[in-house]
Amino acid sequence: MNNSLPNFREARIDDAQKITEIMSRGYHQNWEPDYYRNLISDDNSFVYVLSLVEEIVGFITGKKAEDTCDIYMIVVDIKHRRKGFANLLLHKTIIALSALQIKEFFLEVAETNNQAINLYKKYGFRAVSRRIGYYKISNENIDAIVYRLVKK
Ligand SMILES: CC(C)(COP(=O)(O)OP(=O)(O)OC[C@H]1O[C@@H](n2cnc3c(N)ncnc32)[C@H](O)[C@@H]1OP(=O)(O)O)[C@@H](O)C(=O)NCCC(=O)NCCS
């Protein structure tokens, strides 16, 4: 069943539970499903998912403001990594947000998160600043790097 093409779409309220499960399997932080439900129903936020048939394989969230946006997180289910899904999710998200006149994209990433940093650099994101000790991961303070992408 899972050999069909991935489908990119806006998240629905009933996706929140699956998103929480993806987070609990593959990220150091998580929130209750209500956190994702609120994001999904907030007009100023965005939550997109990538699915294979009915299975959500990854998602991206963030917040829009005028022609700029913050990407909060992009997470691919640990079972489905290194298959190009984050690549596709980011690509489709940038197209979708560009169609809403968004031209500037910001995000923060732990300086130790090489997978994500490689992904963002591939898309042309450039480091613009550093937040000292912004993340606490396994009791260690880790700097965040702020990345920015501008689309003409
Ligand atoms: C970062 C993450 C989203 C990448 O998802 P993915 O679907 O495995 O990534 P893709 O297969 O689409 O790979 C896209 C690019 O990301 C980079 N990348 C992904 N996994 C990598 C790894 N293990 N090591 C190094 N680079 C990696 C590469 O540049 C890759 O391009 P390439 O295949 O041409 O080398 C995934 O590892 C993840 O969910 N991590 C946990 C959540 C997280 O840290 N998110 C970012 C901060 S919110």
Tab-separated table of C-alpha atoms and ligand atoms in Angstrom:
chain	number	residue	atom	x	y	z
A	1	MET	CA	0.000	0.000	0.000
A	2	ASN	CA	2.851	2.377	0.789
A	3	ASN	CA	4.434	2.436	-2.638
A	4	SER	CA	2.144	5.215	-3.897
A	5	LEU	CA	3.261	8.825	-4.316
A	6	PRO	CA	3.324	10.996	-1.204
A	7	ASN	CA	0.507	13.490	-0.868
A	8	PHE	CA	1.134	17.020	0.470
A	9	ARG	CA	-1.809	18.747	2.133
A	10	GLU	CA	-2.888	21.052	4.945
A	11	ALA	CA	-3.236	19.211	8.237
A	12	ARG	CA	-6.701	18.428	9.559
A	13	ILE	CA	-7.695	18.534	13.226
A	14	ASP	CA	-7.808	14.739	13.361
A	15	ASP	CA	-4.134	14.561	12.278
A	16	ALA	CA	-3.010	15.938	15.660
A	17	GLN	CA	-2.852	12.531	17.338
A	18	LYS	CA	-0.657	11.074	14.565
A	19	ILE	CA	1.616	14.116	14.689
A	20	THR	CA	2.068	13.620	18.437
A	21	GLU	CA	2.990	9.975	17.820
A	22	ILE	CA	5.589	10.917	15.189
A	23	MET	CA	7.091	13.386	17.664
A	24	SER	CA	7.222	10.857	20.484
A	25	ARG	CA	9.048	8.340	18.269
A	26	GLY	CA	11.607	10.704	16.843
A	27	TYR	CA	12.127	14.031	18.597
A	28	HIS	CA	13.513	15.082	21.969
A	29	GLN	CA	10.481	17.245	22.739
A	30	ASN	CA	6.756	16.794	22.374
A	31	TRP	CA	3.460	18.485	23.079
A	32	GLU	CA	-0.075	17.289	23.736
A	33	PRO	CA	-2.344	16.800	20.683
A	34	ASP	CA	-4.206	19.988	21.679
A	35	TYR	CA	-1.103	22.047	20.957
A	36	TYR	CA	-1.173	20.785	17.338
A	37	ARG	CA	-4.972	21.153	17.126
A	38	ASN	CA	-4.619	24.815	18.073
A	39	LEU	CA	-1.945	25.363	15.448
A	40	ILE	CA	-4.045	23.610	12.810
A	41	SER	CA	-7.076	25.758	13.547
A	42	ASP	CA	-5.159	29.051	13.834
A	43	ASP	CA	-5.369	31.107	10.623
A	44	ASN	CA	-1.978	32.702	11.286
A	45	SER	CA	-0.226	29.355	11.612
A	46	PHE	CA	0.417	26.614	9.108
A	47	VAL	CA	0.624	22.863	9.488
A	48	TYR	CA	1.195	20.739	6.395
A	49	VAL	CA	1.565	16.990	6.284
A	50	LEU	CA	2.967	14.509	3.839
A	51	SER	CA	1.076	11.233	3.681
A	52	LEU	CA	1.403	7.892	1.984
A	53	VAL	CA	-2.134	6.655	1.479
A	54	GLU	CA	-3.503	7.297	5.006
A	55	GLU	CA	-0.184	7.214	6.857
A	56	ILE	CA	1.336	10.560	7.801
A	57	VAL	CA	5.081	10.331	7.245
A	58	GLY	CA	6.067	13.867	8.176
A	59	PHE	CA	4.812	17.332	8.980
A	60	ILE	CA	5.885	20.956	9.145
A	61	THR	CA	4.512	23.777	11.284
A	62	GLY	CA	5.056	27.478	11.595
A	63	LYS	CA	3.564	30.931	11.821
A	64	LYS	CA	2.859	33.540	9.141
A	65	ALA	CA	2.979	37.303	9.577
A	66	GLU	CA	2.491	39.537	6.528
A	67	ASP	CA	5.146	38.477	4.002
A	68	THR	CA	7.342	36.633	6.480
A	69	CYS	CA	7.083	33.376	8.401
A	70	ASP	CA	8.777	31.272	11.085
A	71	ILE	CA	9.116	27.565	10.537
A	72	TYR	CA	8.733	25.961	13.986
A	73	MET	CA	9.516	22.351	13.145
A	74	ILE	CA	9.836	19.874	10.371
A	75	VAL	CA	9.791	16.254	11.459
A	76	VAL	CA	9.787	13.047	9.428
A	77	ASP	CA	8.698	9.835	11.142
A	78	ILE	CA	11.773	7.937	12.262
A	79	LYS	CA	10.570	4.943	10.209
A	80	HIS	CA	10.667	6.990	7.017
A	81	ARG	CA	13.837	9.035	7.172
A	82	ARG	CA	16.372	9.357	4.341
A	83	LYS	CA	13.744	8.784	1.666
A	84	GLY	CA	13.577	12.394	0.523
A	85	PHE	CA	10.382	13.232	2.451
A	86	ALA	CA	11.765	16.273	4.309
A	87	ASN	CA	13.078	17.534	1.013
A	88	LEU	CA	9.630	17.231	-0.555
A	89	LEU	CA	7.836	18.676	2.483
A	90	LEU	CA	10.056	21.757	2.586
A	91	HIS	CA	9.866	22.248	-1.179
A	92	LYS	CA	6.051	22.021	-1.259
A	93	THR	CA	5.714	24.222	1.838
A	94	ILE	CA	7.820	26.971	0.312
A	95	ILE	CA	5.704	26.813	-2.860
A	96	ALA	CA	2.454	26.907	-0.835
A	97	LEU	CA	3.599	29.836	1.316
A	98	SER	CA	5.047	31.723	-1.649
A	99	ALA	CA	1.582	31.524	-3.212
A	100	LEU	CA	0.361	33.358	-0.070
A	101	GLN	CA	2.886	36.149	-0.808
A	102	ILE	CA	5.355	35.009	1.831
A	103	LYS	CA	8.853	35.949	0.799
A	104	GLU	CA	10.984	35.499	3.881
A	105	PHE	CA	11.416	32.296	5.888
A	106	PHE	CA	13.102	32.053	9.301
A	107	LEU	CA	13.875	29.057	11.461
A	108	GLU	CA	15.980	28.079	14.449
A	109	VAL	CA	17.928	24.894	14.714
A	110	ALA	CA	20.237	23.384	17.333
A	111	GLU	CA	23.812	23.796	16.144
A	112	THR	CA	24.327	20.044	16.686
A	113	ASN	CA	21.426	19.017	14.410
A	114	ASN	CA	23.455	18.219	11.305
A	115	GLN	CA	20.633	16.451	9.444
A	116	ALA	CA	18.413	19.503	9.634
A	117	ILE	CA	21.222	21.985	8.973
A	118	ASN	CA	22.208	20.069	5.825
A	119	LEU	CA	18.596	20.093	4.687
A	120	TYR	CA	18.192	23.849	5.200
A	121	LYS	CA	21.491	24.695	3.527
A	122	LYS	CA	20.452	22.641	0.502
A	123	TYR	CA	17.485	24.975	0.171
A	124	GLY	CA	19.631	28.069	0.327
A	125	PHE	CA	18.897	29.033	3.943
A	126	ARG	CA	21.722	31.180	5.327
A	127	ALA	CA	22.738	31.538	8.993
A	128	VAL	CA	21.946	35.036	10.262
A	129	SER	CA	22.429	34.838	14.033
A	130	ARG	CA	23.091	32.611	17.001
A	131	ARG	CA	21.137	32.272	20.262
A	132	ILE	CA	23.465	31.154	22.993
A	133	GLY	CA	22.209	28.213	25.060
A	134	TYR	CA	18.737	28.416	23.485
A	135	TYR	CA	18.040	24.671	23.694
A	136	LYS	CA	18.422	22.355	26.626
A	137	ILE	CA	18.924	18.856	25.256
A	138	SER	CA	19.825	15.985	27.623
A	139	ASN	CA	20.741	18.553	30.284
A	140	GLU	CA	23.150	20.328	27.974
A	141	ASN	CA	22.750	23.908	26.783
A	142	ILE	CA	23.028	24.054	23.013
A	143	ASP	CA	23.140	27.170	20.853
A	144	ALA	CA	20.462	27.753	18.230
A	145	ILE	CA	21.420	29.030	14.816
A	146	VAL	CA	18.835	31.249	13.155
A	147	TYR	CA	18.555	30.643	9.413
A	148	ARG	CA	16.848	32.808	6.833
A	149	LEU	CA	15.739	32.292	3.241
A	150	VAL	CA	14.464	35.038	0.984
A	151	LYS	CA	12.415	34.226	-2.115
A	152	LYS	CA	12.131	36.940	-4.772
B	1	LIG	C1	15.875	16.542	9.637
B	1	LIG	C2	14.845	15.569	9.087
B	1	LIG	C3	13.493	16.299	8.994
B	1	LIG	C4	15.271	15.107	7.680
B	1	LIG	O1	14.243	14.268	7.162
B	1	LIG	P1	14.499	13.183	6.005
B	1	LIG	O2	13.178	12.896	5.371
B	1	LIG	O3	15.250	12.037	6.545
B	1	LIG	O4	15.422	14.007	5.005
B	1	LIG	P2	15.561	13.753	3.424
B	1	LIG	O5	15.678	12.282	3.170
B	1	LIG	O6	14.513	14.495	2.692
B	1	LIG	O7	16.981	14.420	3.161
B	1	LIG	C5	17.081	15.782	2.766
B	1	LIG	C6	18.454	16.313	3.111
B	1	LIG	O8	18.584	16.429	4.525
B	1	LIG	C7	19.938	16.154	4.903
B	1	LIG	N1	19.950	14.949	5.752
B	1	LIG	C8	18.880	14.196	6.085
B	1	LIG	N2	19.256	13.197	6.916
B	1	LIG	C9	20.582	13.343	7.114
B	1	LIG	C10	21.552	12.624	7.888
B	1	LIG	N3	21.207	11.553	8.623
B	1	LIG	N4	22.826	13.065	7.885
B	1	LIG	C11	23.185	14.145	7.171
B	1	LIG	N5	22.324	14.873	6.401
B	1	LIG	C12	21.034	14.471	6.378
B	1	LIG	C13	20.701	15.919	3.625
B	1	LIG	O9	21.167	17.174	3.168
B	1	LIG	C14	19.597	15.419	2.700
B	1	LIG	O10	19.901	15.628	1.343
B	1	LIG	P3	20.661	14.445	0.520
B	1	LIG	O11	19.758	13.263	0.615
B	1	LIG	O12	20.763	15.020	-0.852
B	1	LIG	O13	21.970	14.235	1.217
B	1	LIG	C15	14.708	14.281	9.970
B	1	LIG	O14	16.002	13.772	10.224
B	1	LIG	C16	13.995	14.515	11.289
B	1	LIG	O15	12.767	14.455	11.367
B	1	LIG	N6	14.783	14.783	12.352
B	1	LIG	C17	14.208	14.980	13.709
B	1	LIG	C18	13.436	16.273	13.771
B	1	LIG	C19	14.343	17.487	13.560
B	1	LIG	O16	15.427	17.564	14.111
B	1	LIG	N7	13.814	18.447	12.754
B	1	LIG	C20	14.509	19.700	12.512
B	1	LIG	C21	14.345	20.680	13.603
B	1	LIG	S1	12.656	20.993	13.984
